Amino acid sequence: MFTARKWIFLIFLISQTSANYLPPLVPPNLKKVNSQIFTNLTLNLNEILASLRLQKLGNSTECGAKISQLVTDIKTGNPESVAFLDALGKPGPGVTTGNFLLLGNYDMCGTGALGNQTSGNVYKNCVVMATLKLGSLPLSLTWTGCSPPECSSTSDVRGVLDQIAALINKSRIIQTDPSSWSVQCDVEQKFDAGAYVAVMILSLSGFLVVVGTMWYLLEPVVLSITDRGRDDTTVLVQAEETEHGDEDPDKKLSNLEEKYRTSNQSGRILGLLGPLLKCFSLQKTMGTLFSTSTKPGQVLCLNGIRVLSINWVVLGHAYAFSPYYIAGYSYVADLMKRRGFMVIQNGLPSVDSFFALSGFLVTYLLLKQLSKRGGMSPLQWVAFYVHRYVRLTVPYLVAMLVEGWLYRLLTSGPRSQQMFSSSLSAHETCKKYWYTNLLYINNLVPFKGNGGCLGQGWYLANDMQFFILAPIFIVLLFWRPLIGLLGTIGSIVSSAIAAAVITAVYHLGPAFTADTNQDDYWLLYNKPWIRITPYLVGILGGWVYWRWGGMISTRVERLPEWLKVVYAAPLWAVTAAVQYGVVCGLYQDIQKVQLHHINPSEVDSVFYQSTARIAWSLSLTLQILLCQCGLGGFINSLLSWTGWQILARLTYSVFLLHIGLMTVLFGQLRHPLFLNPDFEFSVLYLGILAISYLSAAVLYLTVEQPIANLEAMTYRKTK
């Protein structure tokens, strides 16, 4: 029979392995390991409890005394003790299949059931993490429960944990280093300067949307009134001229205009503010969002590729968050045995797709302008960069403010403190490095960091840096094609060599796995000299399409359908096979790392890291050219479907918002996730995707498109 002491002991020992947004390392003999854990914690429990006397904790601190009292008073049925133990995380079913997650009843902490029993004294939710060793097997464990008011500080709870760890070591069954134990208790999240700025900006945006929408509706009425005033003025002028025929007409008109000065100034003000306010109107922004009209020269297949790529990115991040709450790692081990799981496990090419698309589109559009004008003036080059910076930065800033300062105020859950109060949380990184994001240097400052404020911001920094450099390659390709071609190819080769050298020097694997040194991996993952490869390939693709796309399309149109298939089928087959190899080619290597702790050979790692980005982006760029030149068949029809345009306009906002939304979602969870069968994760992913697109639509309608409308009023004048 389990006593109160046994429950107290178990809550510190049985929980889930923590993760850093990565699939955990799964022991190859998982069932045997779990059997050992279960056997030692049950058959040897009495021996452990014989030396674990929690009452002794009362001799040290007020916190320890309170815990000892709660455990002792459970025998008498003390309501506070019952509620305290009821709120603690307890062992559930599935221990032998990897269910080590024990989330206490979070809602009983604070002013919940425990608050009612203590006359309002607040119990805080705490998360305890401890590294234990069962034989030769290290386990990183976590547990959540309520901490009594007497344990007012984290150090109080830590003092109790140190004593518990020392008593556990005396059992000689499970060993632990007390210094490795950590505890994090809820702290009140307060408004700070950043939160106030976020609220002000969101309020201003909402106000402008409301006013702009109302003005769009009322403008005809207001202008008609203004026009009527001007008509009355004309009639009065004619009357004055009739009555004072010999008086100076200019003087008479001046006197009359003075009479109606207020009306005329209002008209002029409305004429100036009207177009600005209409930029925020929902009628205009929704019209843009839901428009499916096309223009000659558009590369329509990019819309479908963009939407599918962002959905792939969200899929990978949705799985990356789930290890925090997975209740059975045997399911993870089964997932890793599936070759199809590589789409999630090795989904990094989804980001390379965006780099390639960006390089292709920038090159194609800029070459069209250069060929039309024969060059660009200094003012036009300034507008070229300002246009890009404004369009990206304003919605980026709003997303930073919301995720970095507001989400933590809106989220509460068993593990929300870990997500919002750690040194790596969005709030802390935003406070420290917000300026690096606005300068688009957050992939370099800090040098070994994940992107400053907003983890996904590293991509935007790279993309902006590539955009700044792109005209160098594009102008050379326009004026000196041979030099431009050699320079672009040489840069691609140099980037591949840099990736190979970094991989070899730092002994990095071919993919980002749970045992990868994250500090070293950032040298490879988010640095511009490594990630520029697909962007440069996209530049070459845009140049090829601008220079020869029309000619190839004309010749392809003359071919019979069967001959088009003969030409296109091998190219599609080869590019698809290369892409499959890039994504799934690491199946054996990742299996060795994740399931058997065997690192792949350095040769394999160097080869993959230096060639995978080139292979993926070349294949994708060739597929775009096939679609645009009439050899895409049903694939082009699918990717160029006009309905993709609506979702494609939201992809930037989805990219900005989806990780923050997942942080809130997972931070609110009160229960573990049982992802087996796959249906549960599918529902979770589709829900995240739907929420991301709905939130993106709000950001698009209230910030992104209104700013685009305002900026376009000025940008068009420089063209």
XYZ file of C-alpha atoms in Angstrom:
719
model
C 0.000 0.000 0.000
C 1.311 3.420 -0.920
C 1.749 5.718 2.042
C 2.143 9.471 2.059
C 5.906 9.037 2.237
C 5.904 6.837 -0.819
C 3.940 9.381 -2.816
C 6.312 12.162 -1.757
C 9.256 10.058 -2.835
C 7.754 9.021 -6.142
C 6.828 12.523 -7.178
C 10.512 13.444 -7.139
C 11.627 10.367 -9.070
C 9.101 9.614 -11.781
C 8.530 12.205 -14.503
C 9.564 12.949 -18.060
C 12.901 13.599 -19.653
C 13.223 17.275 -20.529
C 14.037 18.297 -24.082
C 15.459 21.311 -25.908
C 12.896 21.379 -28.712
C 14.492 18.209 -30.038
C 13.503 14.538 -30.065
C 15.110 12.926 -27.001
C 17.784 10.306 -27.203
C 15.928 7.027 -26.895
C 17.858 4.118 -25.317
C 18.074 1.127 -27.684
C 16.942 -1.199 -24.886
C 14.060 1.049 -23.860
C 11.788 -1.715 -22.558
C 14.582 -3.254 -20.505
C 15.548 0.128 -19.054
C 11.970 0.969 -18.130
C 11.567 -2.442 -16.566
C 14.627 -1.744 -14.404
C 13.199 1.610 -13.318
C 9.830 0.117 -12.479
C 11.350 -2.831 -10.595
C 13.750 -0.696 -8.533
C 11.085 1.833 -7.636
C 8.649 -0.818 -6.457
C 10.533 -3.842 -5.108
C 13.204 -1.711 -3.403
C 10.901 1.091 -2.305
C 10.787 0.012 1.310
C 14.572 -0.035 1.561
C 14.761 3.487 0.174
C 12.031 4.816 2.416
C 13.735 3.332 5.468
C 16.482 5.956 5.112
C 14.304 8.713 3.709
C 12.780 10.363 6.781
C 11.138 13.565 5.663
C 10.369 14.603 9.243
C 14.038 15.476 9.714
C 13.604 18.257 7.201
C 11.661 20.167 9.832
C 14.818 20.730 11.830
C 16.371 22.886 9.102
C 14.015 25.550 7.714
C 10.465 26.783 7.975
C 9.905 25.422 4.464
C 11.081 21.948 5.426
C 9.021 22.016 8.603
C 5.886 22.885 6.639
C 6.406 20.045 4.169
C 7.016 17.599 7.001
C 3.859 18.810 8.724
C 1.803 18.367 5.565
C 3.059 14.815 5.139
C 2.454 13.953 8.782
C -1.008 15.534 8.973
C -2.303 13.480 6.067
C -2.940 10.712 8.611
C -5.429 12.926 10.417
C -7.215 13.950 7.253
C -6.140 17.594 7.487
C -7.878 19.298 4.496
C -4.779 21.323 3.645
C -2.584 18.203 3.643
C -5.106 16.310 1.524
C -5.277 19.159 -0.992
C -1.479 19.504 -1.021
C -0.924 15.825 -1.807
C -3.827 15.787 -4.229
C -2.236 18.597 -6.241
C 1.122 16.835 -6.544
C 2.087 14.961 -9.677
C 1.711 11.202 -9.207
C 2.786 8.128 -11.156
C 0.367 7.089 -13.858
C 0.037 4.124 -16.181
C 2.606 3.291 -18.815
C 5.826 3.611 -16.815
C 7.324 0.631 -18.620
C 6.545 2.204 -21.998
C 8.132 5.548 -21.187
C 5.385 7.508 -19.426
C 7.545 9.465 -16.985
C 5.527 12.677 -17.136
C 3.825 13.710 -13.901
C 2.018 17.028 -14.094
C 0.371 18.051 -10.857
C -2.969 19.815 -10.693
C -1.825 23.305 -11.585
C -5.200 24.917 -10.937
C -5.157 23.837 -7.289
C -2.151 26.084 -6.682
C -2.459 29.827 -6.263
C -5.928 30.790 -5.094
C -7.419 27.409 -6.039
C -8.331 24.610 -3.646
C -5.157 25.061 -1.617
C -5.771 28.778 -1.276
C -9.225 28.050 0.098
C -7.722 25.771 2.718
C -5.105 28.288 3.837
C -7.242 31.413 4.121
C -5.826 32.850 0.963
C -2.149 32.013 1.508
C -0.845 31.347 -1.970
C 0.675 28.025 -2.970
C 2.986 28.379 -5.967
C 3.391 25.882 -8.764
C 6.987 24.619 -8.931
C 8.882 22.576 -11.484
C 11.675 20.372 -10.157
C 14.344 18.981 -12.481
C 16.875 16.426 -11.320
C 19.535 14.309 -12.972
C 19.531 10.792 -11.495
C 21.535 7.715 -12.342
C 20.050 4.246 -12.211
C 23.065 2.009 -12.630
C 24.836 3.357 -15.698
C 21.725 5.023 -17.094
C 21.432 8.806 -16.569
C 17.904 10.189 -16.373
C 16.954 13.855 -16.537
C 13.648 14.049 -14.689
C 11.059 16.751 -14.029
C 8.035 17.026 -11.743
C 5.436 19.693 -11.024
C 3.493 20.378 -7.850
C 2.434 23.098 -5.408
C 4.867 24.740 -2.996
C 3.491 26.014 0.381
C 3.608 29.715 1.327
C 6.380 29.001 3.851
C 8.637 28.144 0.908
C 8.574 31.767 -0.166
C 11.696 31.653 -2.297
C 13.276 29.225 -4.712
C 16.240 28.850 -2.354
C 13.893 27.556 0.374
C 12.635 24.785 -1.880
C 16.153 24.130 -3.100
C 17.310 23.584 0.485
C 14.693 20.881 0.968
C 15.616 19.251 -2.343
C 19.302 19.090 -1.391
C 18.407 17.142 1.738
C 16.120 14.808 -0.176
C 18.878 14.198 -2.743
C 21.327 13.335 0.037
C 18.876 10.841 1.552
C 18.254 9.248 -1.865
C 21.997 8.665 -2.298
C 22.050 6.727 0.973
C 19.778 4.133 -0.591
C 22.624 3.165 -2.998
C 20.027 2.173 -5.587
C 19.644 5.509 -7.318
C 22.486 8.030 -7.263
C 22.224 11.738 -7.893
C 24.300 14.876 -7.704
C 22.374 17.419 -5.583
C 24.027 20.280 -7.453
C 22.327 19.105 -10.646
C 18.865 19.535 -9.139
C 17.011 22.708 -10.023
C 13.681 24.194 -9.115
C 11.630 26.915 -10.730
C 8.527 28.297 -9.035
C 5.882 30.593 -10.447
C 6.552 34.287 -10.184
C 4.048 36.996 -10.872
C 4.408 38.256 -14.416
C 4.192 42.048 -14.372
C 3.784 44.679 -17.038
C 7.041 46.316 -18.009
C 7.942 49.009 -20.518
C 7.900 46.599 -23.448
C 4.425 45.339 -22.531
C 3.084 48.895 -22.368
C 4.617 49.698 -25.743
C 3.061 46.544 -27.200
C -0.387 47.460 -25.877
C -0.057 51.014 -27.183
C 0.969 49.894 -30.665
C -1.760 47.256 -30.863
C -4.331 49.774 -29.620
C -3.193 52.360 -32.160
C -3.366 49.784 -34.936
C -6.870 48.738 -33.919
C -7.981 52.368 -33.672
C -6.686 53.156 -37.160
C -8.418 50.104 -38.585
C -11.740 51.163 -37.036
C -11.363 54.794 -38.163
C -10.176 53.788 -41.620
C -13.077 51.382 -42.051
C -15.581 54.010 -40.922
C -14.038 56.633 -43.189
C -14.288 54.264 -46.135
C -18.040 54.064 -45.477
C -18.621 57.732 -44.664
C -16.317 59.328 -47.238
C -19.004 59.804 -49.934
C -21.292 61.579 -47.454
C -18.546 63.842 -46.099
C -17.276 64.769 -49.556
C -20.772 65.524 -50.776
C -21.236 67.937 -47.872
C -17.879 69.567 -48.659
C -18.761 69.859 -52.348
C -22.094 71.450 -51.434
C -20.225 74.068 -49.380
C -18.003 74.868 -52.321
C -21.034 75.216 -54.586
C -22.629 77.659 -52.087
C -19.441 79.715 -52.118
C -19.570 80.033 -55.916
C -23.182 81.238 -55.791
C -22.359 83.863 -53.160
C -19.408 85.148 -55.199
C -21.686 85.656 -58.182
C -24.220 87.458 -55.971
C -21.571 89.786 -54.536
C -20.318 90.588 -58.054
C -23.843 91.532 -59.123
C -24.347 93.778 -56.095
C -20.915 95.452 -56.199
C -20.073 95.319 -59.839
C -17.301 97.957 -59.764
C -15.484 96.517 -56.707
C -12.214 94.623 -57.175
C -13.229 90.977 -57.902
C -10.088 89.572 -56.210
C -10.808 91.511 -53.027
C -14.441 90.378 -53.012
C -13.380 86.729 -53.511
C -10.815 87.031 -50.725
C -13.466 88.300 -48.344
C -15.816 85.450 -49.244
C -13.102 82.793 -48.916
C -12.370 84.146 -45.453
C -16.007 83.526 -44.566
C -15.807 79.929 -45.643
C -12.193 79.355 -44.600
C -13.118 76.661 -42.066
C -15.111 74.666 -44.572
C -12.401 74.792 -47.212
C -9.592 73.857 -44.800
C -11.636 70.887 -43.597
C -12.000 69.784 -47.162
C -8.285 70.061 -47.775
C -7.475 68.166 -44.553
C -9.913 65.413 -45.434
C -8.433 65.247 -48.890
C -5.013 64.654 -47.334
C -5.999 62.281 -44.522
C -8.623 60.368 -46.460
C -6.239 58.255 -48.579
C -4.059 57.594 -45.517
C -7.000 56.422 -43.410
C -8.294 54.220 -46.213
C -4.985 52.320 -46.147
C -6.184 50.822 -42.836
C -9.756 50.118 -43.884
C -10.849 46.495 -43.807
C -12.610 46.965 -47.127
C -9.283 47.677 -48.800
C -7.067 45.217 -46.929
C -9.573 42.358 -47.201
C -9.983 43.105 -50.873
C -6.238 42.673 -51.295
C -6.115 39.512 -49.178
C -8.898 37.702 -51.008
C -8.005 38.859 -54.490
C -7.214 36.042 -56.937
C -6.505 38.223 -59.963
C -3.255 37.603 -61.813
C -0.956 39.740 -63.912
C 1.148 38.822 -66.933
C 4.626 37.667 -65.975
C 3.715 36.368 -62.516
C 5.451 33.180 -61.393
C 2.294 31.582 -60.049
C 3.799 28.245 -59.030
C 5.733 30.046 -56.288
C 2.473 30.558 -54.390
C 1.837 26.849 -53.977
C 5.464 26.150 -53.085
C 5.443 28.940 -50.492
C 2.292 27.641 -48.772
C 3.436 24.020 -48.725
C 6.835 25.073 -47.387
C 5.434 27.121 -44.485
C 3.081 24.260 -43.609
C 6.133 22.002 -43.509
C 7.929 24.446 -41.212
C 4.959 24.527 -38.830
C 4.823 20.717 -38.854
C 8.455 20.454 -37.794
C 8.075 23.016 -35.027
C 4.842 21.424 -33.763
C 6.658 18.139 -33.262
C 9.678 19.908 -31.748
C 7.485 21.304 -28.964
C 5.767 17.999 -28.175
C 8.659 16.309 -26.247
C 7.827 18.619 -23.361
C 4.559 16.740 -22.930
C 4.965 13.303 -24.535
C 3.781 10.606 -22.154
C 5.437 7.620 -23.833
C 8.890 7.612 -25.408
C 8.390 4.126 -26.776
C 6.138 5.831 -29.333
C 8.994 8.195 -30.226
C 11.264 5.191 -30.739
C 8.688 3.667 -33.069
C 8.391 6.940 -34.977
C 12.122 7.071 -35.574
C 11.996 3.649 -37.190
C 9.741 5.006 -39.928
C 11.482 6.342 -42.989
C 8.618 8.754 -43.588
C 9.309 10.364 -40.220
C 12.396 11.926 -41.811
C 10.077 14.599 -43.241
C 9.781 15.893 -39.664
C 13.107 14.776 -38.241
C 15.077 16.284 -41.127
C 12.793 19.105 -42.251
C 15.473 21.786 -42.624
C 15.160 21.905 -46.449
C 11.795 23.612 -45.926
C 13.724 26.743 -44.920
C 16.140 26.396 -47.835
C 13.093 26.476 -50.106
C 12.268 29.990 -48.907
C 15.829 31.170 -49.502
C 15.735 29.783 -53.047
C 12.319 31.330 -53.743
C 13.454 34.700 -52.424
C 16.608 34.710 -54.550
C 14.673 33.650 -57.661
C 11.959 36.295 -57.287
C 14.250 39.196 -56.377
C 16.496 38.455 -59.346
C 13.702 38.057 -61.857
C 11.904 41.252 -60.812
C 15.066 43.362 -60.586
C 16.335 42.182 -63.976
C 12.980 43.123 -65.518
C 13.332 46.639 -64.083
C 16.945 46.969 -65.213
C 16.113 45.822 -68.731
C 13.175 48.226 -68.879
C 15.100 51.274 -67.632
C 18.650 50.399 -68.564
C 19.690 51.102 -64.983
C 18.505 52.635 -61.714
C 19.132 56.032 -60.172
C 20.589 56.415 -56.652
C 17.140 57.385 -55.359
C 15.647 54.248 -56.849
C 18.320 52.104 -55.200
C 17.577 53.738 -51.852
C 13.877 53.072 -52.373
C 14.725 49.470 -53.330
C 16.176 48.846 -49.861
C 13.816 51.062 -47.841
C 10.827 49.353 -49.444
C 12.070 45.948 -48.290
C 13.014 47.101 -44.798
C 9.688 48.801 -44.065
C 7.551 45.985 -45.445
C 9.328 43.350 -43.335
C 10.149 45.262 -40.173
C 6.817 46.711 -39.050
C 4.954 43.369 -38.748
C 8.194 41.838 -37.426
C 8.293 44.449 -34.653
C 4.672 43.770 -33.708
C 5.348 40.023 -33.526
C 8.396 40.671 -31.335
C 6.401 42.820 -28.940
C 3.545 40.330 -28.696
C 5.693 37.234 -28.235
C 8.406 38.865 -26.179
C 6.260 40.892 -23.784
C 2.569 39.947 -23.902
C 2.343 36.159 -24.241
C 3.956 35.595 -20.844
C 1.178 37.687 -19.268
C -1.511 35.594 -20.936
C -0.143 32.098 -20.278
C -0.313 29.972 -17.150
C 0.357 26.276 -16.843
C 2.507 23.642 -15.121
C 5.535 24.388 -17.270
C 4.842 27.922 -18.462
C 7.531 29.305 -16.157
C 10.153 27.221 -17.955
C 9.034 28.685 -21.257
C 8.729 32.323 -20.197
C 11.172 32.821 -17.314
C 14.355 31.085 -18.440
C 17.354 33.006 -19.708
C 16.567 31.723 -23.217
C 12.903 32.732 -23.198
C 11.599 35.233 -25.724
C 11.077 37.825 -22.994
C 14.665 37.723 -21.774
C 16.242 37.582 -25.230
C 13.964 40.354 -26.496
C 14.911 42.629 -23.613
C 18.588 42.039 -24.268
C 18.845 41.735 -28.044
C 15.784 43.474 -29.550
C 17.962 45.953 -31.437
C 19.820 43.169 -33.238
C 16.556 42.011 -34.803
C 15.649 45.484 -36.035
C 19.148 45.795 -37.521
C 18.918 42.260 -38.941
C 22.179 41.147 -37.350
C 20.630 38.772 -34.807
C 22.237 35.773 -36.526
C 25.633 37.297 -35.687
C 24.974 38.964 -32.304
C 25.287 36.986 -30.111
C 27.545 34.932 -32.333
C 26.582 31.577 -30.825
C 22.882 32.279 -30.476
C 19.606 31.117 -31.972
C 18.405 34.410 -33.411
C 17.980 36.935 -30.619
C 14.387 38.016 -30.016
C 12.169 35.388 -31.719
C 13.957 32.138 -32.376
C 12.925 32.115 -36.049
C 14.370 35.602 -36.500
C 17.683 34.136 -37.655
C 16.046 33.438 -41.012
C 14.929 37.041 -41.486
C 18.424 38.297 -40.641
C 19.933 36.045 -43.294
C 17.291 36.921 -45.852
C 17.830 40.669 -45.349
C 21.608 40.285 -45.561
C 21.256 38.287 -48.776
C 18.863 40.907 -50.161
C 21.438 43.621 -49.498
C 24.130 41.648 -51.319
C 21.916 40.350 -54.132
C 22.230 43.412 -56.459
C 25.984 42.798 -56.674
C 25.381 39.435 -58.332
C 22.300 40.553 -60.261
C 23.883 43.669 -61.776
C 26.937 41.651 -62.816
C 24.676 39.046 -64.434
C 22.878 41.875 -66.259
C 25.906 43.837 -67.524
C 28.686 41.193 -67.454
C 26.966 37.789 -67.606
C 30.147 35.703 -67.642
C 31.692 37.516 -64.675
C 28.387 37.388 -62.815
C 27.971 33.678 -63.519
C 31.494 32.821 -62.388
C 31.148 35.027 -59.297
C 27.853 33.434 -58.274
C 29.074 29.866 -58.820
C 32.318 30.678 -57.024
C 30.362 31.991 -54.034
C 28.271 28.807 -53.952
C 31.411 26.665 -53.937
C 32.995 28.840 -51.225
C 29.918 28.462 -49.040
C 30.003 24.681 -49.481
C 33.692 24.597 -48.519
C 32.982 26.696 -45.411
C 30.232 24.253 -44.363
C 32.583 21.314 -44.857
C 35.383 22.914 -42.816
C 33.103 23.880 -39.899
C 31.558 20.411 -39.863
C 34.989 18.756 -39.753
C 36.602 21.116 -37.222
C 33.726 20.997 -34.726
C 32.884 17.315 -35.393
C 29.270 18.081 -36.217
C 26.835 15.526 -37.526
C 24.861 15.700 -40.759
C 21.702 16.816 -38.924
C 20.650 18.570 -35.744
C 20.018 15.760 -33.221
C 19.573 15.634 -29.463
C 23.249 14.977 -28.740
C 24.492 17.846 -30.912
C 26.419 20.613 -29.167
C 24.008 23.472 -29.772
C 26.580 26.228 -29.303
C 28.750 24.753 -32.037
C 25.842 23.932 -34.305
C 24.793 27.580 -34.529
C 28.064 28.155 -36.388
C 26.619 26.013 -39.134
C 22.905 26.564 -38.823
C 22.262 30.315 -38.960
C 25.388 31.961 -40.358
C 25.009 33.814 -43.673
C 28.135 32.372 -45.287
C 26.580 28.917 -44.852
C 22.903 29.579 -45.589
C 23.452 31.792 -48.657
C 23.882 28.771 -50.944
C 20.185 28.219 -51.854
C 19.716 31.980 -52.235
C 22.522 32.108 -54.794
C 21.070 29.115 -56.618
C 17.758 30.992 -56.714
C 19.564 34.011 -58.195
C 20.916 31.834 -60.993
C 17.443 30.402 -61.592
C 15.876 33.866 -61.794
C 18.558 34.968 -64.252
C 18.045 31.902 -66.454
C 14.293 32.421 -66.499
C 14.633 36.134 -67.312
C 17.104 35.508 -70.101
C 15.794 32.347 -71.758
C 12.402 31.628 -70.180
C 10.357 33.294 -72.914
C 12.247 31.598 -75.706
C 11.979 28.169 -74.082
C 8.268 28.640 -73.401
C 7.639 29.564 -77.031
C 9.423 26.445 -78.294
C 7.714 24.197 -75.773
C 4.285 25.453 -76.891
C 4.980 24.119 -80.392
C 5.729 20.609 -79.139
C 3.084 17.891 -79.149
C 1.906 16.754 -75.712
C 3.618 13.360 -75.889
C 6.967 14.984 -76.598
C 6.526 17.362 -73.660
C 6.085 14.316 -71.430
C 9.220 12.738 -72.884
C 11.250 15.837 -72.040
C 9.664 16.603 -68.691
C 9.291 13.172 -67.068
C 13.019 12.413 -66.650
C 13.702 15.880 -65.241
C 10.875 15.633 -62.715
C 11.967 12.123 -61.753
C 15.596 13.148 -61.208
C 14.775 16.292 -59.204
C 12.256 14.406 -57.047
C 14.787 11.655 -56.402
C 17.415 14.207 -55.349
C 14.976 15.880 -52.983
C 14.013 12.518 -51.513
C 17.687 11.784 -50.969
C 18.274 15.108 -49.229
C 15.385 14.562 -46.814
C 15.480 10.786 -46.284
C 19.096 10.008 -47.105
C 20.066 10.465 -43.443
C 17.673 7.762 -42.269
C 20.367 5.258 -41.295
C 22.648 7.901 -39.744
C 19.914 9.419 -37.589
C 18.751 5.955 -36.549
C 22.258 5.239 -35.308
C 22.452 8.497 -33.371
C 18.986 8.588 -31.876
C 18.478 4.900 -31.120
C 21.970 3.480 -30.746
C 24.153 6.499 -29.854
C 26.517 5.767 -32.731
C 27.785 8.875 -34.507
C 27.936 8.801 -38.320
C 31.274 8.953 -40.043
C 32.875 12.355 -40.443
C 33.034 11.828 -44.202
C 29.262 11.373 -44.387
C 28.668 14.455 -42.267
C 31.029 16.669 -44.270
C 29.628 15.479 -47.601
C 26.015 16.032 -46.590
C 26.517 19.449 -44.990
C 28.444 20.744 -47.993
C 26.147 19.427 -50.739
C 22.605 19.020 -49.374
C 21.604 22.693 -49.633
C 22.952 22.927 -53.176
C 21.191 19.747 -54.259
C 17.845 20.743 -52.749
C 17.791 24.292 -54.116
C 18.990 23.235 -57.580
C 16.217 20.648 -57.796
C 13.581 23.089 -56.604
C 14.755 25.834 -58.963
C 14.697 23.448 -61.915
C 11.158 22.424 -60.987
C 10.115 26.090 -60.964
C 11.608 26.547 -64.428
C 9.809 23.441 -65.680
C 6.507 24.828 -64.410
C 7.071 28.249 -65.965
C 8.254 26.919 -69.305
C 5.270 24.672 -69.958
C 6.703 21.362 -68.746
C 4.991 21.281 -65.365
C 1.858 19.395 -66.360
C -0.593 18.671 -63.564
C 2.044 19.646 -60.966
C 2.121 23.182 -62.327
C -1.683 23.252 -62.401
C -1.694 22.293 -58.725
C 1.006 24.736 -57.619
C -0.365 27.588 -59.745
C -3.938 27.273 -58.516
C -5.154 30.819 -57.977
C -6.521 29.972 -54.529
C -2.962 29.598 -53.235
C -2.550 33.360 -53.594
C -4.725 34.017 -50.551
C -2.779 31.672 -48.279
C 0.539 32.744 -49.803
C -0.090 36.336 -48.675
C -0.350 35.048 -45.112
C 2.839 32.963 -45.075
C 5.036 35.766 -43.724
C 2.673 36.436 -40.825
C 2.334 32.685 -40.184
C 6.103 32.457 -39.994
C 6.262 35.335 -37.510
C 3.483 34.091 -35.225
C 3.347 30.295 -35.205
C 6.134 29.601 -32.690
C 4.772 32.106 -30.183
C 1.299 30.616 -30.540
C 2.672 27.126 -29.916
C 4.492 28.399 -26.830
C 1.190 29.652 -25.449
C -0.640 26.456 -26.405
C 1.885 24.093 -24.845
C 2.399 26.392 -21.878
C -1.312 26.096 -21.073
C -1.442 22.281 -21.232
C -2.500 20.613 -17.989
C -2.107 17.031 -19.176
C 0.410 14.868 -21.016
C 0.189 14.091 -24.724
C -0.356 10.522 -25.852
C 0.649 10.878 -29.478
C 0.031 7.222 -30.242
C -1.988 6.680 -32.357
C -0.896 9.270 -34.914
C -4.394 10.715 -34.992
C -3.795 12.813 -31.874
C -0.711 14.510 -33.272
C -2.481 15.057 -36.601
C -5.326 16.853 -34.838
C -2.818 18.859 -32.798
C -0.894 19.901 -35.907
C -3.998 20.843 -37.905
C -5.269 22.884 -34.967
C -1.957 24.735 -34.688
C -1.976 25.345 -38.437
C -5.523 26.725 -38.373
C -4.804 29.019 -35.413
C -1.607 30.223 -37.098
C -3.408 31.172 -40.313
C -6.267 32.876 -38.459
C -3.819 34.882 -36.348
C -1.791 35.657 -39.453
C -4.923 37.022 -41.133
C -5.420 39.414 -38.211
C -1.805 40.613 -38.392
C -2.029 40.936 -42.167
C -5.262 42.963 -42.103
C -4.285 45.268 -39.248
C -0.546 45.757 -39.733
C 1.161 44.125 -42.714
C -1.135 45.225 -45.550
C -1.958 48.694 -44.154
C 1.763 49.431 -43.913
C 2.196 48.064 -47.437
C -0.553 50.415 -48.638
C 1.063 53.416 -46.937
C 4.524 52.541 -48.175
C 3.288 51.989 -51.728
C 1.980 55.561 -51.903
C 5.581 56.779 -51.580
C 7.416 53.908 -53.242
C 5.507 54.242 -56.525
C 6.743 57.817 -56.880
C 10.344 56.606 -57.020
C 9.728 54.129 -59.818
